[in-house]
XYZ file of C-alpha atoms in Angstrom:
369
model
C 325.714 83.798 -215.557
C 322.548 82.816 -216.357
C 319.315 84.925 -215.527
C 318.877 82.393 -212.867
C 322.035 83.654 -211.472
C 323.243 79.685 -211.823
C 326.215 79.672 -214.026
C 326.125 77.462 -216.717
C 329.023 75.315 -216.377
C 329.462 72.653 -214.926
C 330.590 72.407 -211.649
C 333.244 70.068 -211.293
C 333.337 67.382 -208.272
C 335.954 69.318 -206.668
C 334.454 72.253 -206.409
C 331.222 71.587 -205.484
C 329.225 73.237 -201.841
C 330.606 71.653 -199.251
C 327.542 70.853 -197.168
C 326.236 73.518 -193.926
C 328.028 73.094 -190.336
C 325.569 72.417 -187.849
C 324.644 76.233 -186.371
C 326.021 73.681 -182.959
C 328.331 70.698 -182.094
C 329.541 69.958 -178.326
C 331.732 67.575 -178.782
C 333.055 65.481 -176.080
C 331.779 68.132 -173.364
C 332.704 67.107 -169.422
C 332.048 69.605 -166.510
C 333.200 68.922 -163.350
C 332.575 70.640 -159.880
C 334.366 69.649 -156.425
C 335.702 66.585 -158.526
C 332.767 64.841 -159.726
C 331.769 64.971 -163.266
C 328.162 67.078 -164.175
C 328.840 66.428 -167.503
C 330.636 63.470 -168.835
C 331.838 62.640 -172.524
C 328.348 65.508 -174.165
C 328.319 64.792 -177.740
C 325.788 66.315 -180.052
C 324.862 69.238 -182.580
C 321.846 71.068 -184.055
C 321.333 72.873 -187.236
C 319.911 75.753 -187.988
C 316.682 75.581 -186.980
C 316.175 72.521 -185.721
C 314.603 71.766 -182.241
C 316.382 69.009 -179.246
C 314.973 68.998 -176.369
C 316.156 67.604 -173.030
C 315.325 64.185 -171.587
C 315.587 63.258 -167.906
C 315.640 62.554 -163.834
C 316.032 64.905 -161.138
C 319.543 65.836 -161.160
C 321.238 64.033 -164.334
C 323.043 67.138 -165.565
C 320.148 68.484 -168.324
C 319.954 72.705 -166.573
C 324.568 72.105 -166.159
C 324.342 71.000 -169.748
C 322.150 73.724 -171.234
C 323.923 76.518 -169.041
C 327.559 74.978 -170.025
C 326.597 75.342 -174.137
C 324.936 79.383 -173.323
C 328.583 80.270 -171.190
C 327.073 80.834 -168.410
C 329.396 78.459 -166.421
C 333.249 76.530 -167.493
C 333.682 74.006 -169.071
C 336.868 70.935 -168.248
C 336.731 69.709 -171.108
C 335.751 69.043 -175.018
C 334.172 71.879 -176.765
C 330.884 74.424 -177.566
C 331.115 76.151 -181.088
C 328.507 78.387 -182.391
C 328.871 78.654 -185.872
C 332.419 76.734 -186.910
C 333.584 78.863 -183.308
C 334.098 78.452 -180.097
C 332.064 79.652 -177.713
C 333.069 77.733 -174.893
C 336.223 75.848 -173.768
C 338.309 74.672 -170.797
C 339.385 78.545 -170.198
C 337.689 79.834 -172.643
C 334.078 79.938 -171.838
C 332.130 83.472 -173.377
C 328.289 84.427 -173.109
C 329.108 86.443 -177.149
C 326.798 89.247 -177.361
C 322.922 87.723 -176.994
C 324.142 84.878 -180.349
C 322.100 82.808 -177.855
C 319.531 83.335 -175.442
C 318.082 81.446 -172.380
C 315.449 81.204 -171.270
C 315.492 80.223 -167.178
C 312.889 77.951 -165.233
C 312.153 81.426 -163.214
C 310.835 84.559 -165.439
C 314.057 86.419 -163.257
C 312.799 90.096 -165.282
C 313.788 92.992 -163.457
C 311.189 94.103 -160.594
C 311.327 97.846 -160.443
C 312.067 98.241 -164.032
C 308.909 97.953 -166.667
C 308.319 94.787 -169.218
C 309.570 97.406 -171.256
C 312.653 98.786 -169.857
C 313.539 94.393 -168.824
C 313.243 93.765 -173.192
C 315.585 97.566 -173.843
C 318.506 97.066 -171.025
C 319.827 93.997 -173.003
C 319.622 96.076 -176.411
C 321.207 99.061 -175.483
C 323.764 97.936 -173.301
C 325.018 95.212 -175.786
C 323.555 95.265 -178.878
C 324.548 99.287 -178.697
C 320.818 100.558 -179.663
C 319.798 103.978 -178.563
C 317.377 103.815 -175.636
C 314.459 104.617 -178.724
C 315.099 102.170 -180.634
C 315.497 99.505 -178.140
C 311.916 100.510 -176.867
C 310.429 100.106 -180.515
C 312.034 96.712 -180.157
C 309.786 95.591 -177.535
C 306.947 97.166 -177.851
C 306.708 94.912 -181.252
C 307.803 92.305 -179.094
C 305.605 92.718 -176.587
C 302.546 93.311 -179.046
C 303.405 90.432 -180.642
C 302.832 87.439 -178.595
C 299.570 89.851 -176.524
C 301.408 91.472 -174.019
C 301.150 95.310 -176.022
C 299.331 96.215 -172.708
C 301.507 95.985 -170.269
C 304.579 97.148 -171.299
C 304.075 99.846 -168.601
C 303.602 96.801 -165.644
C 305.873 95.861 -163.284
C 307.282 92.427 -162.957
C 305.085 91.999 -159.760
C 301.603 93.199 -161.709
C 301.893 90.352 -164.094
C 300.674 86.448 -163.660
C 303.277 83.664 -164.405
C 302.498 83.401 -167.743
C 302.768 86.475 -168.444
C 306.196 87.546 -166.799
C 307.422 84.128 -168.876
C 306.090 85.025 -171.883
C 308.041 88.567 -171.201
C 311.414 87.182 -170.497
C 311.572 85.078 -173.532
C 311.090 88.076 -175.530
C 313.413 89.886 -173.391
C 315.428 87.090 -174.656
C 314.788 87.560 -178.492
C 315.132 90.848 -178.717
C 318.455 89.930 -178.462
C 317.890 88.418 -182.160
C 319.382 84.907 -180.512
C 320.168 82.357 -183.336
C 319.721 79.833 -180.385
C 317.154 79.774 -177.980
C 317.062 77.413 -175.120
C 314.357 76.943 -172.277
C 315.356 75.833 -169.394
C 311.995 73.717 -168.003
C 310.474 76.551 -168.701
C 307.123 75.879 -167.448
C 307.878 74.217 -164.051
C 307.370 77.009 -162.318
C 304.029 78.107 -162.871
C 299.861 77.458 -162.093
C 298.679 74.266 -164.558
C 295.957 77.121 -166.389
C 299.128 79.941 -166.932
C 301.444 76.438 -168.773
C 299.706 76.781 -172.098
C 300.330 80.342 -173.443
C 304.135 79.466 -172.674
C 303.756 76.317 -175.014
C 302.729 77.844 -177.451
C 304.912 80.099 -177.327
C 307.539 78.584 -177.863
C 305.709 76.475 -180.736
C 305.245 79.419 -183.259
C 308.476 80.199 -182.876
C 309.420 77.000 -183.584
C 306.858 77.133 -186.686
C 309.438 80.418 -187.409
C 312.437 77.637 -187.952
C 314.401 80.278 -184.684
C 316.582 77.229 -183.518
C 315.778 75.659 -180.509
C 316.366 73.705 -177.018
C 314.329 72.748 -174.447
C 314.730 71.171 -171.429
C 311.028 70.112 -170.663
C 309.890 66.758 -168.525
C 306.543 67.027 -169.751
C 307.008 64.104 -172.901
C 304.209 64.402 -175.563
C 305.027 68.682 -175.334
C 308.565 67.304 -175.993
C 307.566 64.809 -178.711
C 305.007 67.421 -180.121
C 308.366 70.182 -180.356
C 311.309 67.789 -181.361
C 312.683 67.412 -184.013
C 314.932 64.168 -182.258
C 315.374 63.146 -178.685
C 318.524 63.534 -176.415
C 317.980 61.170 -172.633
C 320.823 61.421 -169.965
C 321.080 60.181 -167.010
C 323.990 60.742 -164.034
C 325.360 63.716 -166.760
C 325.545 60.763 -169.722
C 323.805 61.373 -172.813
C 322.565 57.532 -173.438
C 320.362 58.103 -175.910
C 318.866 59.614 -179.296
C 315.219 58.902 -179.882
C 312.974 59.729 -182.057
C 309.986 61.535 -181.223
C 306.846 59.323 -183.749
C 309.078 56.345 -182.095
C 309.717 56.238 -178.567
C 306.973 55.106 -177.280
C 306.759 52.024 -179.967
C 310.467 50.795 -179.514
C 312.009 53.582 -177.747
C 315.943 53.244 -178.264
C 316.686 52.904 -174.628
C 315.370 51.437 -171.424
C 315.326 54.483 -169.514
C 313.250 56.162 -172.389
C 310.291 53.722 -171.584
C 309.925 54.530 -168.304
C 310.162 58.331 -168.972
C 307.762 57.747 -171.184
C 305.356 54.703 -169.958
C 304.034 57.375 -166.509
C 301.106 59.622 -168.835
C 298.457 59.311 -171.204
C 299.624 62.820 -172.968
C 302.703 60.685 -174.844
C 300.577 58.221 -176.749
C 299.997 60.457 -179.607
C 296.993 59.748 -182.245
C 300.346 58.321 -184.472
C 301.016 55.379 -181.702
C 297.508 54.073 -182.092
C 297.532 53.930 -185.426
C 300.789 52.196 -185.900
C 299.566 49.680 -182.337
C 296.611 48.637 -184.065
C 297.952 48.741 -187.829
C 294.399 50.633 -188.389
C 294.194 54.482 -189.220
C 290.354 54.741 -188.251
C 288.430 58.313 -189.812
C 284.619 58.504 -188.598
C 282.076 60.647 -190.273
C 279.493 61.982 -189.939
C 276.223 59.667 -189.431
C 274.313 58.759 -193.041
C 277.488 58.945 -194.279
C 278.971 55.617 -197.080
C 281.957 56.641 -198.349
C 282.173 55.493 -202.008
C 285.617 53.008 -202.980
C 288.343 55.312 -203.518
C 286.918 58.496 -202.713
C 289.688 59.702 -200.772
C 292.854 58.536 -202.125
C 294.948 60.288 -200.188
C 293.790 58.650 -196.625
C 294.474 56.097 -198.286
C 298.381 56.030 -199.664
C 298.932 57.616 -196.123
C 297.146 54.661 -194.299
C 299.641 52.474 -196.700
C 303.042 55.063 -195.784
C 301.972 54.316 -191.861
C 301.810 49.762 -192.989
C 298.416 50.343 -191.623
C 294.670 48.739 -193.097
C 292.090 52.457 -193.814
C 288.870 51.948 -191.817
C 285.668 54.935 -191.547
C 283.544 54.841 -188.486
C 279.689 56.297 -188.124
C 279.851 59.026 -185.259
C 277.563 61.702 -184.363
C 278.402 65.773 -185.776
C 279.012 67.154 -182.328
C 280.425 64.497 -180.243
C 283.884 64.731 -183.265
C 285.826 66.086 -180.609
C 285.079 63.266 -177.336
C 285.956 60.352 -180.050
C 289.464 62.205 -181.175
C 290.164 62.996 -177.705
C 289.382 59.339 -175.797
C 291.046 57.753 -178.261
C 287.764 56.596 -180.504
C 289.066 57.760 -184.194
C 292.214 59.498 -184.929
C 290.510 61.493 -187.619
C 287.627 62.795 -188.566
C 286.150 63.636 -191.313
C 283.217 66.931 -192.180
C 281.702 69.377 -194.617
C 280.689 72.153 -192.110
C 283.518 74.572 -191.443
C 281.839 76.257 -189.631
C 281.179 73.853 -186.765
C 284.100 74.623 -184.836
C 284.166 71.895 -181.913
C 287.256 73.418 -179.014
C 290.367 71.910 -178.698
C 289.975 69.920 -182.942
C 291.454 71.531 -185.959
C 291.096 71.601 -189.455
C 293.971 70.553 -190.918
C 293.421 69.607 -194.597
C 291.240 69.921 -197.596
C 290.029 67.057 -200.088
C 287.494 66.648 -202.541
C 283.964 67.295 -202.296
C 284.950 69.840 -199.754
C 285.851 67.037 -197.166
C 288.064 68.645 -194.406
C 290.638 66.565 -192.225
C 290.064 67.758 -188.704
C 292.683 66.816 -186.194
C 293.258 67.109 -182.292
C 294.997 70.522 -181.723
C 296.838 68.648 -178.572
C 298.227 65.596 -180.355
C 300.909 67.945 -181.610
C 303.329 65.486 -183.170
C 299.531 63.647 -185.360
C 299.981 67.126 -186.399
C 303.293 67.719 -187.520
C 303.243 64.398 -188.765
C 300.434 64.840 -190.144
C 301.114 68.401 -192.289
C 304.627 66.590 -193.584
C 302.120 62.924 -194.982
C 299.138 65.201 -196.295
C 300.335 67.948 -198.306
């Protein structure tokens, strides 16, 4: 054995490590209710740390699929495997020991318990933790999501967004391998939606595997590796988030994403216009070859690179209106609301992007190393 921990002997082809199995496998799943098929021939997989978004019209079976994956409802055909073990099959539904956490449309907290007691209940009863240890872990979770001062509060004393954040961390208290979100913002006031979506995004960034059911097309594109579109109890298409607007795989997808401008990303605009537009402060003229990273980025998109002149204090407005895809500035201190600095280029130039355009933000993060 070498000091690095690897053997110096060459491994024979037949002895090489097998590819890692998916965290979740759903195989030919079917669910019947009163003789009617709710789900039919559903098959997909999810790797460790991955994220799927489920989309489709109301009543198409998205929530039923999540409940079958969680083991909450029985299935009539097929298998649900978690880490290679049967989680659900005809006559074999299992809730497990918290390996799958689920957050429902309503937060479903116990109204007679404080927030700390709500979070500590399952670890004590399911995992066998001492109550004192469970309360300490619950307090740490609440602090991590900005609810440290709400531990002694009852659900009725919290806002809708606070209750839903608490429901998410209650599921996290069991340290799940997989999180399921069933339209977690559908019952919230618009003012509370963003705080819940931000928490889900932060969990995604930490490598939490998840499946998200949502009608918010822009959020689905920003959070997911793949989009699964359902209709009448079946999976009708699998979509790539970056291509779903310009070149959807199925007609239903085109319809789902045609209704709102929130689904349009700077990535879509660049590809459709054939131009990556970069705004510079007025009076700045870029020299030839000054920004090689941006030239390579435009090339990877199949676009030409175009520089525009804009008032520095109008950068946020230009990004919001789609007049450019990126802005460049040297003054980090003059941050604009809704705009964030993504990368520092040579010469002290900072790449500014719109925070709400999550798909563009994630794509740039990998395209601009």
